Amino acid sequence: LDYQHVQVPFEITLWIMLASLAKIGFHLYNKLPSIVPESCLLIFVGLIMGGIIYGLNDRSPPVMDSDIFFLYLLPPIVLDAGYFMPSRPFFENIGTILLYAVVGTIWNVFGIGFSLYGICQVKAFRLQDVSLLHNLLFGSLIAAVDPVAVLAVFEEIHVNEKLHILVFGESLLNDAVTVVLYKLFRSFCEMPTIKSVDVFAGVGKFFVVGLGGVLVGLSFGFTAAFTTRFTKDIRVIEPLFVFLYSYLSYLTAEMFHLSGIVAIISCAMGMKRYVEANISLKSHTTVKYFMKMWSSVSDTLIFIFLGVSTIGENHEWNWPYICFTVIFCLIWRALGVLVLTFFVNRFHVNTITSKDQFIIAYGGLRGAICFSLVFLLPDFHRKKLFIAATTVVILFTVFIQGMTIRPLVDLLAVKRKRESAPTVGEQIHIRFLDHLLAGIEDISGHWGQYYWKDKLEYFNSKYLQKILLREYDQPKSSIVLLYEKLERKHAIELAQAGQLGHGPAQPSFLCSAFLCSSSDRTVITDQKLEDTLNPNVLDNMQEILARNLYRIRRTGPAYNRHTLPGESEPTEQAKEILILRHKSL
Amino acid sequence: LDYQHVQVPFEITLWIMLASLAKIGFHLYNKLPSIVPESCLLIFVGLIMGGIIYGLNDRSPPVMDSDIFFLYLLPPIVLDAGYFMPSRPFFENIGTILLYAVVGTIWNVFGIGFSLYGICQVKAFRLQDVSLLHNLLFGSLIAAVDPVAVLAVFEEIHVNEKLHILVFGESLLNDAVTVVLYKLFRSFCEMPTIKSVDVFAGVGKFFVVGLGGVLVGLSFGFTAAFTTRFTKDIRVIEPLFVFLYSYLSYLTAEMFHLSGIVAIISCAMGMKRYVEANISLKSHTTVKYFMKMWSSVSDTLIFIFLGVSTIGENHEWNWPYICFTVIFCLIWRALGVLVLTFFVNRFHVNTITSKDQFIIAYGGLRGAICFSLVFLLPDFHRKKLFIAATTVVILFTVFIQGMTIRPLVDLLAVKRKRESAPTVGEQIHIRFLDHLLAGIEDISGHWGQYYWKDKLEYFNSKYLQKILLREYDQPKSSIVLLYEKLERKHAIELAQAGQLGHGPAQPSFLCSAFLCSSSDRTVITDQKLEDTLNPNVLDNMQEILARNLYRIRRTGPAYNRHTLPGESEPTEQAKEILILRHKSL
C-alpha cells in the first residue's frame, strides 16, 4: 500500500465526491430542499464531518485554507455568476447597485466598527483592549455581503428579476470596496502612526482597484474572443479558452492587488457574446454545462468546509461582543438600505417598494469570504474572538435568515419572477422601444442610458465585431437566433414524437408562437382560408395549435442553479414518445 | 505586485495556455500537420522553449516530474482512450492483443536486455560496469510501446480498424507487464541475493497486477453507473461522476501497486453503456467534449514537456550503447511481431497480412512513459547514460518513425479505415449473424467467443441493467437508438433549412436510409403508388431521396482526436441555410 504517493489527488477527489454525493442525497428527498436551503444542509453535513474528525483525532479539524478558497474555490462561482448574469437588468440598475455596493458597504463598515468600539468601552464586558482600528478592521470584513451565500439562497426563492439583481449585484461589486478597506485597515494596524495622506491614498485606491479590475477583465475577455476566431479546426479545445482566460484575468487582478471578482465578471460579460458566436454549438453546451458543474461543486465544497472549520478550538467566546455584532450587522444594514433607497426612489419612476427594501436588507447574507478574511488577519491576542463572532454571524445569517426568507417572501407576497420566457412578440416590442427611446434622447440632446447603449452598439458593430468575430458580415439579430432555436427545438420534438414527415403539413412554429404571444389569443380565421379548407384540415390545425401552445407553456423554467435552461424531463419525454409512436402505428 | 501568492495556478494556467495556442498555431497552416505529426511539432516547440530557458538561466530547465506525469497528465488520456475504445474490434481481437502485450513485451524486455549486456562485454566500449540486471531494468522500461505516442500518430494516418486496435490495444495493456517487470528488476537491483522464490513471485504478480486492475476498474465503473441512477434532479453534476470515479479507480489501483492504466480502461468501458443511458443528452455531450479536451491538453503538455526536459545536462553520451539500443529496439520488436503473428495466423481464418505486420512492428513508438520511468530509477553511476539512451530512442521513434509511417502506409497501400459509418442495414446483418453464430456454438457445444458474448448479454439484461439503469424496463436496442439519432439530426437539418412543416409530406428518413443501404440502390417503384401519385409528387420524392442520399454520404467522418463525431462545418451549414432560405422565399 502506497498511500503517500497518491494522497493529494486522492483526498481532493474524495472531498469532491463526498460533496456531490451529499447533493444527490438531499435531492432524493424532494421535500427537504424545499424547506431548508441547500447551503444550510451542507454546513450541517460539514459540522457533522468536523465533529467526527474532532472526535477521532482529538484535535481541531483542518481549517479551510484562505489561499485554496480565494485561488481555487471562489473563481468558478464568480465566473458562473458573471457569465450567466442577465445583462439587461444589470445595466439598467447599475447606478443603484453601485450605490448599495460602494456607499452602502462603507456605511456598514464604519457603522459596525464604531458601534462595536462603543460596546468595547463598557467596562463590564472586559473588551477595553480592542482598539478602534481593530474594530474597524473587523467591520470591514464582516460588512461585506457574500455572493456565494446570496446566490445559494436567492436562486431557490425566485424573487423578481430586479430585486435579485440588486442584492446579487451588490454582493459581487462590493468586493472592490471590501478589498480596499480591509487592506487599508490592516496596514494601518501595522503602522506606528497614521498620516492623513494615507487616508486620502486609501480613498483614491477605490477607483484604482475597481476600475483596474474592470480593465484587466475586459482586456482578457477581448483577447479570449479574439483567440476563438482561430479555433475552427480544433473545436475540442474551444471551451478551454473561456476558462483559461477568465482564470488568468482573476489571477492577474489578484497579483496587482486589484479586485479579482470584478475582473472575472468583466471578463465573462465582455467575452460572452463574441465567444458564443465564434465557437460551435457543442462547445457552447460544454462551456455552459461545465461552468454550472464547477460552480456547483465549488459552492458545495465551500459550505461543507465552512461547517468543518467551525468545529474546533479556534474560538474565544464573549457573549456581549458576539451578540452585539449580530445585532449591529442587522441594524446598520437595514438603516443603510432605507436611507439609500430613499435617495434612489427620488430619482426613479419605477421605485423600490418597501417590501423589496425589506428583502434587500434581510438578504444580506454573510459567508465564506468573511470567514477566509478573518483567518487571514495578522495574529493578535483577540483574533479568536473575531473568528468566533464571524462564525456566529455567518451561521446566523445562513441558517436563520436563509431559512426564514422563503416564508417571508410568501407572506409579504413579494413580486415573483415570471416563470415563462419572454415571447417573440414581447422581444420585438422591447427592441422597438429601445430604438425609439434612443432616438428621443438623441433628438432632445439628453445623454441618457439609451443614448449610450445605442452608441456602444454602434461601436460594437462597426469595430469590435470586425475584429473579434470570425464571420462578422453575418450579424444575426437575437430575434432570428431565437427563431432558429425554437425551430430546432420544435424539430427535435417532432422527431422524437415520430411525426416528422409522416403527418399532414403543419403551420410554421413561428406563426403559432406569434398567435400565442398575442394576449387575447383570438384565433384569426381568415374567411378565404376557411372557404378553401375542409373541416378536417381545420380540426387538424386546431389540434396542432393546441399542442404547440401546450409546448410553449412548458418552456422556460425559472432560473435555477441545478438545471440548465431548456432542459426537459427525459422520463416524461420518453413516455410521450412511446404513446405517440403507438398512436401513429 | 504579489507574484508569489498566485504563482502555482498562474504558471499552470500559462503552460496550458501555451500548449493550446501552439495547437491553434499549427492548425492555422493546414499543410504543416498533414506532413509532420503534431507530436513532433510539439516536441520541437518544447525543445525551443527548453533552449530559451537554458540560455536565459544558464542551468538545466526543469525536468517533467514523474509524479505529475503519472498522477495528472496520463489519466485523462487513458480515460479518453478507454471511453472511446471501439469495443467490438477490441474484444474480437483480445487474444491477439494480449499475446502481443504480454508475451511480446516480455520477449522485447529480455531480448533488448540480454543483447545490450552482450554489447557491454566488448572492452572497447568501456561499458563493463553495467550489470545484467541493470540492462534488464533498462530493457523493461524501454520495451514498452507508449499509448500516448501511438495514439498521436495512428489517429492521423487512418489505418484500418483491426490494425489500429492491435497496436493501440497492445500499447495500453502492456502497462501491467511493464509495471511488474520494472518493479521486479528494480527491487532485484537493491537485493543482495536473488532467490528463485522471488522470480516465481514475480511471475505470479503479472496476474495480480493485471486482473486486480480490471477488478478495481470494473467495481468503480459499476458504482459510477449506479450513482448516475439518482442524478435525475441535479443534471449538472452528472458529468462529474464519470470523471471522479474513473480517476479514483486509477488512484486506487496505483495505491495498491496494480496497473492504473488497466483499471481506468476497465472502469471507462464498464460504465460507458449504463452511464450513457442514465445521464441526459447534454451531460453526455459535456462528458464527451470535456474528455476530448482534457486528453488533448494533457497530450500536448506531455510532448512539450518532453521537449523541454530533453535540453540540459542530464545526459552521458556513449555512442555504441545508444546506437545499439535503437537498433535492438527495432530488431527485437520486428522479430517478436513476426514470430507471434506466425502463431496467431495459424489459428485464425482472417489473417494478419505481412503489410500489417510491418506497420505493427514499425508503429512501436516510445514516449513519455519510458521517459518518466527512467527518471524514477534509483540513483546509480550510469543513470545519465540510460536517460540519454531513452531520450534518443523516444526522439528517434517519434520523429523518424512517426514522420515516415504515413508515406509508408501510402506506399504499401495498407488497407485504410472506411470513411463512412455502417448503414442501418449492415448493423442489422451483423447483429443477425451474431445471434446465428451464438446459436450454432450453443448447439455444437463449442464455448467460443459468440457463446460467451451471448451469455454476458443475458446476464447484463437480466441483472446488471436492473440494478444500474434508471429505467431498466425500456431496453432500447442500438438500432432503435440509431434511428432516433438519425431522425433527430434530420429534423435539425430540416429546421435549419427552414423546410419544417412548410413543404409537402416527406417520406420517413428511415425509409430512405434503408433504400440507400441496399447495395444495388434500386428504387422500388410500387405500381399502385405510381398510379395514385401524379408525376410532380414523384419528382419531388426523387429529389428528397437524392438529397437524403447526399446527406448520408456526408455523415461519419473518420475518427480524429480533434473533432467529435457528427460535427459539421458551421460555415458550410450557414451558407446552405442562407441559400435554402432565399429559395423558399
mmCIF file of C-alpha atoms in Angstrom, chain B residues 272-506:
data_model
loop_
_atom_site.group_PDB
_atom_site.id
_atom_site.type_symbol
_atom_site.label_atom_id
_atom_site.label_comp_id
_atom_site.label_asym_id
_atom_site.label_seq_id
_atom_site.Cartn_x
_atom_site.Cartn_y
_atom_site.Cartn_z
ATOM 1 C CA LYS B 272 -19.991 3.632 -20.535
ATOM 2 C CA ARG B 273 -23.206 1.987 -21.678
ATOM 3 C CA TYR B 274 -25.013 2.374 -18.370
ATOM 4 C CA VAL B 275 -23.922 5.935 -17.737
ATOM 5 C CA GLU B 276 -24.902 6.948 -21.247
ATOM 6 C CA ALA B 277 -28.374 5.563 -20.705
ATOM 7 C CA ASN B 278 -28.782 7.283 -17.342
ATOM 8 C CA ILE B 279 -27.483 10.788 -17.946
ATOM 9 C CA SER B 280 -29.095 13.481 -20.080
ATOM 10 C CA LEU B 281 -28.106 14.192 -23.651
ATOM 11 C CA LYS B 282 -26.412 17.464 -22.720
ATOM 12 C CA SER B 283 -24.488 15.874 -19.886
ATOM 13 C CA HIS B 284 -23.312 13.279 -22.328
ATOM 14 C CA THR B 285 -22.140 15.927 -24.792
ATOM 15 C CA THR B 286 -20.250 17.572 -21.945
ATOM 16 C CA VAL B 287 -18.644 14.309 -20.897
ATOM 17 C CA LYS B 288 -17.515 13.522 -24.424
ATOM 18 C CA TYR B 289 -16.345 17.011 -25.166
ATOM 19 C CA PHE B 290 -14.562 17.527 -21.912
ATOM 20 C CA MET B 291 -12.805 14.192 -22.128
ATOM 21 C CA LYS B 292 -11.547 15.040 -25.596
ATOM 22 C CA MET B 293 -10.495 18.496 -24.473
ATOM 23 C CA TRP B 294 -8.707 17.271 -21.412
ATOM 24 C CA SER B 295 -6.879 14.446 -23.126
ATOM 25 C CA SER B 296 -5.912 16.779 -25.920
ATOM 26 C CA VAL B 297 -4.407 19.269 -23.489
ATOM 27 C CA SER B 298 -2.614 16.573 -21.471
ATOM 28 C CA ASP B 299 -1.176 15.092 -24.598
ATOM 29 C CA THR B 300 0.037 18.500 -25.772
ATOM 30 C CA LEU B 301 1.612 19.253 -22.411
ATOM 31 C CA ILE B 302 3.335 15.870 -22.318
ATOM 32 C CA PHE B 303 5.009 16.378 -25.682
ATOM 33 C CA ILE B 304 6.024 19.952 -24.874
ATOM 34 C CA PHE B 305 7.484 18.885 -21.519
ATOM 35 C CA LEU B 306 9.237 16.013 -23.261
ATOM 36 C CA GLY B 307 10.939 18.577 -25.488
ATOM 37 C CA VAL B 308 11.791 20.892 -22.601
ATOM 38 C CA SER B 309 13.199 18.061 -20.481
ATOM 39 C CA THR B 310 15.467 16.902 -23.300
ATOM 40 C CA ILE B 311 17.560 20.047 -23.069
ATOM 41 C CA GLY B 312 20.036 20.109 -20.218
ATOM 42 C CA GLU B 313 22.947 18.374 -18.608
ATOM 43 C CA ASN B 314 21.340 15.109 -17.597
ATOM 44 C CA HIS B 315 22.966 13.117 -20.353
ATOM 45 C CA GLU B 316 26.019 10.908 -20.575
ATOM 46 C CA TRP B 317 26.867 10.189 -24.168
ATOM 47 C CA ASN B 318 28.198 6.790 -25.242
ATOM 48 C CA TRP B 319 27.878 6.181 -28.963
ATOM 49 C CA PRO B 320 27.869 2.380 -29.069
ATOM 50 C CA TYR B 321 25.375 1.907 -26.231
ATOM 51 C CA ILE B 322 22.925 4.442 -27.612
ATOM 52 C CA CYS B 323 23.143 3.280 -31.230
ATOM 53 C CA PHE B 324 22.794 -0.355 -30.290
ATOM 54 C CA THR B 325 19.792 0.459 -28.089
ATOM 55 C CA VAL B 326 17.971 1.963 -31.065
ATOM 56 C CA ILE B 327 18.939 -0.951 -33.299
ATOM 57 C CA PHE B 328 17.957 -3.611 -30.792
ATOM 58 C CA CYS B 329 14.629 -1.932 -30.123
ATOM 59 C CA LEU B 330 13.826 -2.110 -33.819
ATOM 60 C CA ILE B 331 15.135 -5.654 -34.396
ATOM 61 C CA TRP B 332 13.580 -7.333 -31.372
ATOM 62 C CA ARG B 333 10.221 -5.735 -31.990
ATOM 63 C CA ALA B 334 10.236 -6.810 -35.638
ATOM 64 C CA LEU B 335 11.257 -10.376 -34.700
ATOM 65 C CA GLY B 336 8.645 -10.514 -31.955
ATOM 66 C CA VAL B 337 5.848 -9.399 -34.221
ATOM 67 C CA LEU B 338 6.907 -11.897 -36.930
ATOM 68 C CA VAL B 339 7.061 -14.877 -34.594
ATOM 69 C CA LEU B 340 3.909 -14.058 -32.653
ATOM 70 C CA THR B 341 1.900 -13.318 -35.787
ATOM 71 C CA PHE B 342 3.014 -16.644 -37.270
ATOM 72 C CA PHE B 343 1.321 -18.421 -34.368
ATOM 73 C CA VAL B 344 -1.700 -16.118 -34.407
ATOM 74 C CA ASN B 345 -2.256 -16.658 -38.143
ATOM 75 C CA ARG B 346 -2.266 -20.449 -37.730
ATOM 76 C CA PHE B 347 -5.384 -20.224 -35.566
ATOM 77 C CA HIS B 348 -7.306 -17.574 -37.480
ATOM 78 C CA VAL B 349 -9.012 -17.508 -40.858
ATOM 79 C CA ASN B 350 -8.823 -13.717 -41.093
ATOM 80 C CA THR B 351 -5.023 -13.489 -41.008
ATOM 81 C CA ILE B 352 -2.757 -10.534 -40.391
ATOM 82 C CA THR B 353 -1.076 -9.702 -43.701
ATOM 83 C CA SER B 354 2.652 -9.078 -43.987
ATOM 84 C CA LYS B 355 1.988 -5.397 -44.708
ATOM 85 C CA ASP B 356 0.023 -5.148 -41.486
ATOM 86 C CA GLN B 357 2.832 -6.919 -39.632
ATOM 87 C CA PHE B 358 5.287 -4.370 -40.928
ATOM 88 C CA ILE B 359 3.120 -1.462 -39.713
ATOM 89 C CA ILE B 360 2.627 -3.143 -36.307
ATOM 90 C CA ALA B 361 6.381 -3.520 -35.905
ATOM 91 C CA TYR B 362 7.091 -0.046 -37.234
ATOM 92 C CA GLY B 363 4.372 1.570 -35.121
ATOM 93 C CA GLY B 364 6.053 0.591 -31.862
ATOM 94 C CA LEU B 365 6.624 4.166 -30.733
ATOM 95 C CA ARG B 366 8.139 5.017 -27.353
ATOM 96 C CA GLY B 367 7.116 8.060 -25.404
ATOM 97 C CA ALA B 368 6.672 9.812 -22.114
ATOM 98 C CA ILE B 369 6.103 6.656 -20.037
ATOM 99 C CA CYS B 370 9.662 5.429 -20.729
ATOM 100 C CA PHE B 371 10.912 8.923 -20.033
ATOM 101 C CA SER B 372 9.177 9.145 -16.658
ATOM 102 C CA LEU B 373 10.261 5.656 -15.677
ATOM 103 C CA VAL B 374 13.932 6.324 -16.427
ATOM 104 C CA PHE B 375 13.866 9.384 -14.158
ATOM 105 C CA LEU B 376 12.300 7.276 -11.416
ATOM 106 C CA LEU B 377 15.318 4.927 -11.453
ATOM 107 C CA PRO B 378 17.292 4.765 -8.213
ATOM 108 C CA ASP B 379 20.489 6.787 -8.420
ATOM 109 C CA PHE B 380 23.485 4.856 -9.701
ATOM 110 C CA HIS B 381 26.524 5.973 -11.641
ATOM 111 C CA ARG B 382 25.202 5.126 -15.134
ATOM 112 C CA LYS B 383 21.739 6.663 -14.764
ATOM 113 C CA LYS B 384 22.625 9.554 -17.062
ATOM 114 C CA LEU B 385 23.575 7.098 -19.796
ATOM 115 C CA PHE B 386 20.192 5.432 -19.526
ATOM 116 C CA ILE B 387 18.498 8.834 -19.679
ATOM 117 C CA ALA B 388 20.414 9.744 -22.813
ATOM 118 C CA ALA B 389 19.620 6.415 -24.486
ATOM 119 C CA THR B 390 15.916 6.696 -23.599
ATOM 120 C CA THR B 391 15.735 10.252 -24.943
ATOM 121 C CA VAL B 392 17.338 9.211 -28.211
ATOM 122 C CA VAL B 393 15.019 6.216 -28.623
ATOM 123 C CA ILE B 394 11.965 8.410 -27.975
ATOM 124 C CA LEU B 395 13.064 11.131 -30.372
ATOM 125 C CA PHE B 396 14.033 8.548 -32.995
ATOM 126 C CA THR B 397 10.709 6.708 -32.832
ATOM 127 C CA VAL B 398 8.555 9.852 -32.646
ATOM 128 C CA PHE B 399 10.423 11.841 -35.276
ATOM 129 C CA ILE B 400 11.821 9.297 -37.779
ATOM 130 C CA GLN B 401 9.198 6.548 -37.473
ATOM 131 C CA GLY B 402 6.343 8.946 -36.781
ATOM 132 C CA MET B 403 7.082 11.078 -39.817
ATOM 133 C CA THR B 404 7.765 8.208 -42.230
ATOM 134 C CA ILE B 405 4.862 5.967 -41.239
ATOM 135 C CA ARG B 406 2.323 7.928 -43.246
ATOM 136 C CA PRO B 407 4.234 7.781 -46.542
ATOM 137 C CA LEU B 408 4.908 4.091 -45.862
ATOM 138 C CA VAL B 409 1.229 3.408 -45.335
ATOM 139 C CA ASP B 410 0.544 5.142 -48.649
ATOM 140 C CA LEU B 411 3.362 3.309 -50.401
ATOM 141 C CA LEU B 412 2.390 -0.140 -49.170
ATOM 142 C CA ALA B 413 -1.289 0.627 -49.835
ATOM 143 C CA VAL B 414 -2.235 -0.652 -46.388
ATOM 144 C CA LYS B 415 -5.947 -1.154 -46.113
ATOM 145 C CA ARG B 416 -7.465 2.088 -44.789
ATOM 146 C CA LYS B 417 -10.296 2.742 -42.446
ATOM 147 C CA ARG B 418 -13.613 3.123 -44.213
ATOM 148 C CA GLU B 419 -14.709 6.704 -44.077
ATOM 149 C CA SER B 420 -18.422 6.134 -43.670
ATOM 150 C CA ALA B 421 -20.350 4.866 -40.681
ATOM 151 C CA PRO B 422 -22.022 1.476 -41.108
ATOM 152 C CA THR B 423 -25.544 1.725 -42.501
ATOM 153 C CA VAL B 424 -28.612 0.511 -40.654
ATOM 154 C CA GLY B 425 -28.827 -2.486 -42.973
ATOM 155 C CA GLU B 426 -25.292 -3.546 -42.205
ATOM 156 C CA GLN B 427 -25.878 -3.227 -38.495
ATOM 157 C CA ILE B 428 -28.937 -5.441 -38.715
ATOM 158 C CA HIS B 429 -26.973 -8.043 -40.659
ATOM 159 C CA ILE B 430 -24.103 -8.015 -38.166
ATOM 160 C CA ARG B 431 -26.488 -8.435 -35.282
ATOM 161 C CA PHE B 432 -28.342 -11.234 -37.029
ATOM 162 C CA LEU B 433 -25.082 -13.084 -37.695
ATOM 163 C CA ASP B 434 -24.068 -12.681 -34.051
ATOM 164 C CA HIS B 435 -27.264 -14.351 -32.896
ATOM 165 C CA LEU B 436 -26.915 -17.071 -35.514
ATOM 166 C CA LEU B 437 -23.326 -17.863 -34.532
ATOM 167 C CA ALA B 438 -24.207 -17.843 -30.847
ATOM 168 C CA GLY B 439 -26.917 -20.379 -31.624
ATOM 169 C CA ILE B 440 -24.590 -22.558 -33.685
ATOM 170 C CA GLU B 441 -21.947 -22.513 -30.958
ATOM 171 C CA ASP B 442 -24.557 -23.372 -28.358
ATOM 172 C CA ILE B 443 -25.892 -26.343 -30.338
ATOM 173 C CA SER B 444 -22.456 -27.654 -31.269
ATOM 174 C CA GLY B 445 -21.307 -27.353 -27.657
ATOM 175 C CA HIS B 446 -18.388 -25.117 -28.589
ATOM 176 C CA TRP B 447 -17.732 -22.458 -25.975
ATOM 177 C CA GLY B 448 -16.500 -19.806 -28.343
ATOM 178 C CA GLN B 449 -16.498 -16.046 -28.466
ATOM 179 C CA TYR B 450 -20.148 -15.712 -29.508
ATOM 180 C CA TYR B 451 -21.354 -18.119 -26.868
ATOM 181 C CA TRP B 452 -19.745 -16.095 -24.103
ATOM 182 C CA LYS B 453 -20.878 -12.847 -25.592
ATOM 183 C CA ASP B 454 -24.453 -14.104 -25.654
ATOM 184 C CA LYS B 455 -24.204 -15.304 -22.045
ATOM 185 C CA LEU B 456 -22.775 -11.957 -20.963
ATOM 186 C CA GLU B 457 -25.540 -10.123 -22.757
ATOM 187 C CA TYR B 458 -28.105 -12.297 -20.994
ATOM 188 C CA PHE B 459 -26.523 -11.646 -17.609
ATOM 189 C CA ASN B 460 -26.414 -7.946 -18.420
ATOM 190 C CA SER B 461 -30.061 -7.617 -19.334
ATOM 191 C CA LYS B 462 -31.233 -9.961 -16.594
ATOM 192 C CA TYR B 463 -29.331 -8.497 -13.618
ATOM 193 C CA LEU B 464 -26.941 -5.637 -14.331
ATOM 194 C CA GLN B 465 -29.364 -3.390 -16.187
ATOM 195 C CA LYS B 466 -31.973 -3.750 -13.474
ATOM 196 C CA ILE B 467 -29.512 -2.526 -10.866
ATOM 197 C CA LEU B 468 -27.618 0.072 -12.832
ATOM 198 C CA LEU B 469 -30.173 1.679 -15.125
ATOM 199 C CA ARG B 470 -32.809 4.130 -14.027
ATOM 200 C CA GLU B 471 -35.410 2.847 -16.487
ATOM 201 C CA TYR B 472 -34.453 -0.739 -16.995
ATOM 202 C CA ASP B 473 -37.835 -1.729 -18.393
ATOM 203 C CA GLN B 474 -37.144 0.090 -21.623
ATOM 204 C CA PRO B 475 -34.126 -1.648 -23.071
ATOM 205 C CA LYS B 476 -33.744 0.063 -26.419
ATOM 206 C CA SER B 477 -31.745 -1.806 -28.994
ATOM 207 C CA SER B 478 -28.922 0.086 -30.624
ATOM 208 C CA ILE B 479 -30.811 0.042 -33.921
ATOM 209 C CA VAL B 480 -33.686 1.986 -32.392
ATOM 210 C CA LEU B 481 -31.224 4.396 -30.806
ATOM 211 C CA LEU B 482 -29.507 4.898 -34.155
ATOM 212 C CA TYR B 483 -32.844 5.504 -35.807
ATOM 213 C CA GLU B 484 -33.754 8.094 -33.185
ATOM 214 C CA LYS B 485 -30.396 9.783 -33.603
ATOM 215 C CA LEU B 486 -30.780 9.926 -37.373
ATOM 216 C CA GLU B 487 -34.291 11.325 -37.111
ATOM 217 C CA ARG B 488 -33.163 13.954 -34.632
ATOM 218 C CA LYS B 489 -30.305 15.006 -36.869
ATOM 219 C CA HIS B 490 -32.528 15.090 -39.896
ATOM 220 C CA ALA B 491 -35.058 17.215 -38.025
ATOM 221 C CA ILE B 492 -32.388 19.728 -37.052
ATOM 222 C CA GLU B 493 -31.215 19.942 -40.634
ATOM 223 C CA LEU B 494 -34.748 20.472 -41.833
ATOM 224 C CA ALA B 495 -35.298 23.167 -39.226
ATOM 225 C CA GLN B 496 -32.097 24.902 -40.205
ATOM 226 C CA ALA B 497 -33.051 24.778 -43.846
ATOM 227 C CA GLY B 498 -36.404 26.340 -42.982
ATOM 228 C CA GLN B 499 -38.312 23.432 -44.508
ATOM 229 C CA LEU B 500 -40.032 22.185 -41.412
ATOM 230 C CA GLY B 501 -43.715 21.807 -41.979
ATOM 231 C CA HIS B 502 -43.790 24.158 -44.976
ATOM 232 C CA GLY B 503 -43.157 21.663 -47.742
ATOM 233 C CA PRO B 504 -45.170 18.662 -48.847
ATOM 234 C CA ALA B 505 -45.285 15.477 -46.860
ATOM 235 C CA GLN B 506 -41.919 13.770 -46.943
#
